[in-house]
């Protein structure tokens, strides 16, 4: 009875503390231990895919592009493992090799309002192009794509040879920069629509032609490496999710892709995913991207594919992903609200069994985490800027920082999604060696103007283990969902000249009994001790 009354009083006090716009977050139950089914989380869950036409600008000359390398080193410092890098994408299938080319020679189409920074139509690269990867942070694992789209096996052979020659050279060995895999072709399921193959190209022909290329590429690469080179398979733009129709991991398995000697070198299966498209200039709405239900809908549609891949003992990755296809939508992909999308998307994907997400980046793309080069045209419409923009991060970079900090350096992290009584708040428990250590909560309500809403959450724990009595809260402050700058993480900013963090860290220790408020368009990381 006394307990009951005390609870009533506590509830009353809580009610009094609420502002009029507070919504009920309710009590969230946090597990102290993880279920055996919780998949381990890679320290490089958030990784990057780079459009290879301007790889030279990303990595830079001399000692390298300090801004880009600093942004990668920030993440490496949080977990000890650098973000992995996939280099390829559309321009992977438009690249040829010529030993007499110094670095790369590319032809770019005219810019447009939809694509202010279009991909090159043709690239010719020399050996240095690949050798530049030795400047990545020590320990970086790289996946590189070779040309399958142009159906020129000599191009694929020369590229694969140059890649493996680079990764076996002294500079790479000294920096421990390794070739995680070679990918043969990008989004082959689109070849019939982009002219790379005629209308009769289907998954059976894909498997047969890919196998011919893979036999050649692996013969060359295995010989230089002295061991079998791992391959990354599929890299499709979409999925039929079926073993009997269209392009999907299930369909290529059904057609025997793993049974050839070269196919047996597939260690990872990659699929590509975007939640919408700006290819015809249709913008979309930020709140639709920042939707808990949409994020879950987009990712769970891959559940059967993930299961089919893991059942074969292979690693499943999103080898290319981001918010909206065709480089992002203005006012959506480049905003601070998109950082919350990215954070929830990555963590939800991680607990679904997607081992790694390579967020796609190109120089001047709207959905970038990192803009590593000086820009003279607007990323939004291509207009000439009155003042050039120096290298800078975009708000999505904070998704990488927060996710990576939540995962931490243990190497034994698992996450469990929490059930919340609110359609727009997501939450995750983070466990290390099966002990609750942290939690992440994300309020996906898009705040732009007017009164900012908030929710109050009360934490309850279940399972075996010590019940925390307090936690340290670190907040991702976002001015407004549509802001493109001014985000801070624990009071600190990465919006700096050199891409390194600046400012004084600010966190707060809160008794569990007090619970916490989370403003609309805010994420928090709780650390339990
Ligand atoms: C080299 O990098 C790998 C990750 O690619 C890491 O597991 C390994 O510990 C590193 N080795 C050294 C000697 O640093
Ligand atoms: C791979 O293709 C190249 C170029 O066409 C050719 O010289 C080489 O002999 C091929 N290798 C194999 C093992 O077929
Ligand atoms: C295929 O690639 C090779 C090597 O770069 C090149 O010499 C040849 O012209 C290409 N063939 C076609 C048909 O483009
Ligand atoms: C498509 O190309 C293949 C060979 O690459 C050829 O055998 C086939 O006849 C072509 N089909 C059409 C419809 O042009
Ligand atoms: C994916 O998200 C977008 C908004 O970002 C939404 O329009 C679409 O319906 C979602 N798709 C699924 C399958 O949930
Ligand atoms: C955000 O949207 C609000 C409401 O439409 C608008 O008033 C404000 O100027 C926008 N802010 C930015 C930074 O675009
Ligand atoms: C939450 O929003 C309220 C109202 O705008 C503001 O006073 C408060 O400082 C915000 N809290 C945090 C932690 O940002």
Coordinates of C-alpha atoms in Angstrom, one line a residue, residues 193-509:
X193 CA 18.0 -0.7 -68.4
X194 CA 21.3 1.2 -68.6
X195 CA 22.4 -0.4 -71.9
X196 CA 25.2 -2.6 -70.5
X197 CA 23.4 -5.7 -71.7
X198 CA 20.5 -6.4 -74.0
X199 CA 17.0 -7.3 -73.0
X200 CA 17.6 -11.0 -72.8
X201 CA 20.1 -10.7 -69.9
X202 CA 18.7 -12.5 -66.9
X203 CA 19.9 -14.0 -63.7
X204 CA 21.0 -17.3 -65.4
X205 CA 23.1 -15.3 -67.9
X206 CA 24.4 -13.1 -65.1
X207 CA 25.7 -16.2 -63.1
X208 CA 27.3 -17.7 -66.2
X209 CA 29.0 -14.4 -67.4
X210 CA 30.0 -13.5 -63.8
X211 CA 31.5 -16.9 -63.4
X212 CA 33.6 -16.5 -66.5
X213 CA 34.9 -13.1 -65.2
X214 CA 35.4 -14.5 -61.7
X215 CA 37.5 -17.4 -63.0
X216 CA 39.7 -15.0 -64.8
X217 CA 40.0 -12.5 -61.9
X218 CA 40.6 -15.1 -59.2
X219 CA 43.2 -16.9 -61.4
X220 CA 45.2 -13.6 -61.7
X221 CA 44.7 -12.5 -58.1
X222 CA 45.2 -15.9 -56.4
X223 CA 48.5 -16.2 -58.2
X224 CA 49.8 -12.9 -57.0
X225 CA 48.4 -13.2 -53.5
X226 CA 49.6 -16.8 -53.0
X227 CA 46.2 -17.5 -51.5
X228 CA 42.5 -17.3 -52.6
X229 CA 41.2 -13.7 -53.0
X230 CA 37.9 -13.2 -51.3
X231 CA 35.0 -12.0 -53.6
X232 CA 32.0 -9.9 -52.7
X233 CA 29.0 -11.1 -54.7
X234 CA 25.7 -9.7 -56.0
X235 CA 25.9 -5.9 -55.4
X236 CA 22.4 -5.6 -56.9
X237 CA 20.4 -2.4 -56.8
X238 CA 17.2 -4.1 -55.9
X239 CA 16.0 -7.6 -54.9
X240 CA 13.2 -9.9 -56.0
X241 CA 13.6 -11.5 -52.6
X242 CA 12.9 -14.8 -54.6
X243 CA 15.0 -17.8 -55.6
X244 CA 12.9 -18.3 -58.8
X245 CA 12.5 -14.9 -60.3
X246 CA 14.6 -11.8 -60.9
X247 CA 17.9 -10.8 -59.2
X248 CA 18.5 -11.7 -55.5
X249 CA 21.0 -13.6 -53.4
X250 CA 18.5 -16.5 -53.3
X251 CA 18.3 -16.5 -57.2
X252 CA 22.1 -16.5 -57.7
X253 CA 22.5 -19.3 -55.2
X254 CA 19.7 -21.3 -56.9
X255 CA 21.6 -20.8 -60.2
X256 CA 24.7 -22.2 -58.7
X257 CA 26.9 -19.2 -58.3
X258 CA 28.7 -20.7 -55.3
X259 CA 29.5 -24.0 -56.9
X260 CA 32.3 -23.0 -59.3
X261 CA 35.8 -22.8 -58.0
X262 CA 35.7 -19.0 -58.4
X263 CA 32.2 -18.8 -56.9
X264 CA 33.5 -20.6 -53.8
X265 CA 35.7 -17.6 -53.2
X266 CA 32.6 -15.5 -52.5
X267 CA 32.8 -14.6 -48.8
X268 CA 30.3 -11.7 -48.7
X269 CA 27.0 -10.9 -50.3
X270 CA 26.2 -7.3 -50.9
X271 CA 22.9 -5.6 -51.7
X272 CA 22.3 -2.0 -52.3
X273 CA 19.4 -0.1 -50.8
X274 CA 18.0 3.4 -50.8
X275 CA 14.7 4.4 -49.2
X276 CA 13.6 6.5 -52.2
X277 CA 14.9 8.2 -55.3
X278 CA 15.6 11.8 -56.4
X279 CA 16.5 10.6 -60.0
X280 CA 13.6 12.5 -61.5
X281 CA 13.7 15.4 -59.1
X282 CA 11.0 14.4 -56.7
X283 CA 12.0 15.6 -53.4
X284 CA 10.2 13.6 -50.7
X285 CA 9.5 14.7 -47.2
X286 CA 12.0 14.7 -44.3
X287 CA 9.5 13.3 -41.8
X288 CA 8.9 10.3 -44.1
X289 CA 12.6 9.5 -44.0
X290 CA 12.6 10.1 -40.3
X291 CA 9.9 7.6 -39.7
X292 CA 10.4 4.7 -37.4
X293 CA 7.9 2.6 -39.4
X294 CA 9.5 3.4 -42.7
X295 CA 13.0 2.6 -41.5
X296 CA 11.7 -0.8 -40.2
X297 CA 9.7 -1.4 -43.4
X298 CA 12.7 -0.6 -45.7
X299 CA 15.1 -2.9 -43.7
X300 CA 12.8 -5.8 -42.8
X301 CA 12.0 -6.3 -46.5
X302 CA 15.5 -7.8 -46.7
X303 CA 15.0 -10.3 -43.9
X304 CA 14.6 -13.3 -46.2
X305 CA 17.7 -12.3 -48.2
X306 CA 19.8 -11.8 -45.0
X307 CA 18.6 -15.3 -43.7
X308 CA 19.5 -16.9 -47.1
X309 CA 23.0 -15.4 -47.1
X310 CA 23.8 -16.2 -43.5
X311 CA 22.4 -19.7 -43.9
X312 CA 25.3 -20.3 -46.5
X313 CA 27.8 -19.1 -43.9
X314 CA 28.4 -15.9 -45.8
X315 CA 28.6 -12.3 -44.4
X316 CA 25.7 -10.1 -45.4
X317 CA 26.4 -6.4 -46.1
X318 CA 24.7 -3.4 -47.6
X319 CA 27.6 -2.7 -49.9
X320 CA 26.1 0.6 -51.0
X321 CA 23.3 2.5 -49.2
X322 CA 22.1 5.9 -48.2
X323 CA 18.9 7.8 -47.8
X324 CA 17.7 8.7 -51.3
X325 CA 19.1 7.4 -54.6
X326 CA 20.7 9.8 -57.2
X327 CA 22.9 11.4 -54.6
X328 CA 20.2 12.4 -52.2
X329 CA 17.2 14.8 -52.1
X330 CA 17.7 18.5 -51.2
X331 CA 16.3 19.5 -47.9
X332 CA 16.0 15.9 -46.9
X333 CA 19.3 14.0 -47.3
X334 CA 21.6 16.9 -46.3
X335 CA 19.8 17.8 -43.1
X336 CA 20.4 17.2 -39.5
X337 CA 17.2 15.2 -39.3
X338 CA 18.8 12.7 -41.7
X339 CA 21.4 12.1 -39.1
X340 CA 18.7 10.5 -36.9
X341 CA 17.5 8.5 -39.9
X342 CA 21.1 7.2 -40.4
X343 CA 21.6 6.4 -36.7
X344 CA 18.4 4.4 -36.4
X345 CA 18.8 2.8 -39.9
X346 CA 22.3 1.6 -39.0
X347 CA 21.5 0.2 -35.5
X348 CA 18.2 -1.4 -36.7
X349 CA 20.1 -3.0 -39.6
X350 CA 22.9 -4.2 -37.2
X351 CA 20.4 -6.1 -35.0
X352 CA 18.7 -7.5 -38.1
X353 CA 21.9 -9.3 -39.2
X354 CA 23.3 -6.8 -41.7
X355 CA 26.9 -7.0 -40.7
X356 CA 28.0 -3.7 -42.2
X357 CA 26.5 -0.7 -44.1
X358 CA 28.6 1.1 -46.6
X359 CA 27.0 4.6 -46.8
X360 CA 27.6 5.8 -50.3
X361 CA 29.5 9.1 -50.8
X362 CA 30.7 11.1 -53.8
X363 CA 32.2 14.5 -54.1
X364 CA 29.4 17.0 -53.8
X365 CA 26.6 14.5 -53.2
X366 CA 23.7 15.7 -51.0
X367 CA 23.7 12.6 -48.7
X368 CA 27.4 12.7 -47.8
X369 CA 28.6 12.3 -44.3
X370 CA 31.9 13.9 -45.4
X371 CA 32.6 16.5 -48.1
X372 CA 36.4 16.0 -48.5
X373 CA 37.0 18.5 -51.3
X374 CA 36.5 22.2 -51.9
X375 CA 33.1 22.7 -53.6
X376 CA 32.4 25.6 -56.0
X377 CA 28.8 24.6 -56.9
X378 CA 25.8 24.2 -54.7
X379 CA 25.2 20.5 -53.9
X380 CA 21.4 21.4 -53.9
X381 CA 21.0 22.8 -57.4
X382 CA 24.4 23.1 -59.0
X383 CA 24.4 26.9 -59.0
X384 CA 27.8 28.6 -58.7
X385 CA 28.5 29.4 -55.0
X386 CA 29.4 33.0 -54.2
X387 CA 32.1 31.6 -51.9
X388 CA 33.7 28.2 -52.3
X389 CA 33.0 25.7 -49.5
X390 CA 36.1 24.2 -47.8
X391 CA 36.1 20.5 -46.9
X392 CA 33.5 19.9 -44.2
X393 CA 31.3 17.3 -42.6
X394 CA 27.5 17.1 -43.1
X395 CA 25.1 16.3 -40.3
X396 CA 25.0 12.6 -41.2
X397 CA 28.6 12.3 -40.0
X398 CA 27.1 12.4 -36.5
X399 CA 25.2 9.2 -37.2
X400 CA 28.6 7.5 -37.7
X401 CA 30.0 9.1 -34.6
X402 CA 27.1 8.2 -32.3
X403 CA 26.7 4.6 -33.7
X404 CA 30.4 4.0 -33.5
X405 CA 30.6 5.4 -29.9
X406 CA 27.6 3.2 -28.9
X407 CA 29.2 0.1 -30.3
X408 CA 32.6 0.9 -28.6
X409 CA 35.9 -0.9 -28.8
X410 CA 35.0 -4.2 -27.0
X411 CA 34.6 -6.4 -30.1
X412 CA 31.9 -8.3 -28.2
X413 CA 29.0 -5.9 -28.6
X414 CA 25.5 -7.0 -29.2
X415 CA 22.4 -4.8 -29.5
X416 CA 18.8 -5.5 -28.7
X417 CA 16.0 -3.3 -30.0
X418 CA 13.7 -2.1 -27.1
X419 CA 10.0 -2.0 -27.2
X420 CA 8.7 1.5 -26.8
X421 CA 5.1 2.7 -26.4
X422 CA 5.7 5.4 -29.0
X423 CA 5.6 5.1 -32.8
X424 CA 8.4 7.6 -33.3
X425 CA 10.9 6.8 -30.5
X426 CA 13.4 4.0 -31.1
X427 CA 15.7 2.5 -28.5
X428 CA 18.4 0.0 -28.3
X429 CA 20.2 -1.7 -25.4
X430 CA 24.0 -2.1 -26.0
X431 CA 25.6 -5.1 -24.3
X432 CA 29.3 -6.1 -24.1
X433 CA 30.1 -9.7 -23.3
X434 CA 26.4 -10.0 -22.4
X435 CA 26.4 -7.2 -19.8
X436 CA 24.2 -4.1 -20.3
X437 CA 26.6 -1.1 -20.8
X438 CA 24.8 1.5 -22.8
X439 CA 21.5 2.4 -24.4
X440 CA 20.5 4.6 -27.3
X441 CA 17.2 6.4 -27.7
X442 CA 16.2 8.4 -30.8
X443 CA 13.2 10.8 -31.0
X444 CA 12.3 10.8 -34.7
X445 CA 9.7 13.5 -34.6
X446 CA 10.8 16.2 -37.0
X447 CA 10.9 19.6 -35.2
X448 CA 11.2 22.6 -37.5
X449 CA 9.3 25.6 -36.0
X450 CA 7.0 26.4 -33.1
X451 CA 7.1 24.6 -29.8
X452 CA 9.4 21.7 -29.5
X453 CA 7.8 18.5 -28.1
X454 CA 9.5 16.0 -25.9
X455 CA 8.9 12.6 -24.4
X456 CA 9.6 11.4 -20.9
X457 CA 11.0 7.9 -20.5
X458 CA 11.3 5.9 -17.4
X459 CA 13.7 3.0 -17.4
X460 CA 12.9 -0.4 -15.9
X461 CA 15.4 -3.4 -16.0
X462 CA 14.9 -7.1 -16.3
X463 CA 17.1 -10.2 -16.3
X464 CA 20.0 -11.2 -14.2
X465 CA 22.7 -8.7 -13.3
X466 CA 23.2 -5.5 -11.3
X467 CA 20.5 -3.0 -11.7
X468 CA 22.0 0.4 -12.6
X469 CA 21.1 3.2 -10.2
X470 CA 22.3 6.0 -12.5
X471 CA 23.5 6.7 -16.0
X472 CA 25.5 9.3 -17.9
X473 CA 23.5 10.9 -20.7
X474 CA 25.2 12.4 -23.8
X475 CA 22.9 14.3 -26.2
X476 CA 23.0 14.8 -29.9
X477 CA 21.7 18.3 -30.1
X478 CA 20.0 19.3 -33.4
X479 CA 18.8 22.8 -33.8
X480 CA 16.0 21.9 -36.2
X481 CA 15.3 18.8 -38.4
X482 CA 15.9 20.8 -41.5
X483 CA 19.1 22.5 -40.3
X484 CA 22.3 21.7 -42.2
X485 CA 24.7 22.7 -39.5
X486 CA 24.9 23.5 -35.8
X487 CA 24.6 19.9 -34.5
X488 CA 26.6 19.1 -31.4
X489 CA 27.4 15.8 -29.7
X490 CA 27.8 16.1 -26.0
X491 CA 28.4 19.8 -26.6
X492 CA 31.2 19.1 -29.0
X493 CA 31.3 19.8 -32.8
X494 CA 33.0 18.1 -35.8
X495 CA 32.1 21.2 -37.9
X496 CA 35.7 22.3 -37.9
X497 CA 38.4 23.2 -40.4
X498 CA 40.3 20.0 -39.9
X499 CA 37.4 17.6 -39.2
X500 CA 38.7 16.9 -35.7
X501 CA 36.4 17.3 -32.7
X502 CA 36.4 20.6 -30.9
X503 CA 34.8 22.0 -27.7
X504 CA 34.3 20.9 -24.2
X505 CA 32.5 17.6 -23.6
X506 CA 29.3 18.0 -21.7
X507 CA 27.4 15.1 -20.2
X508 CA 25.1 14.7 -17.2
X509 CA 24.8 12.0 -14.6

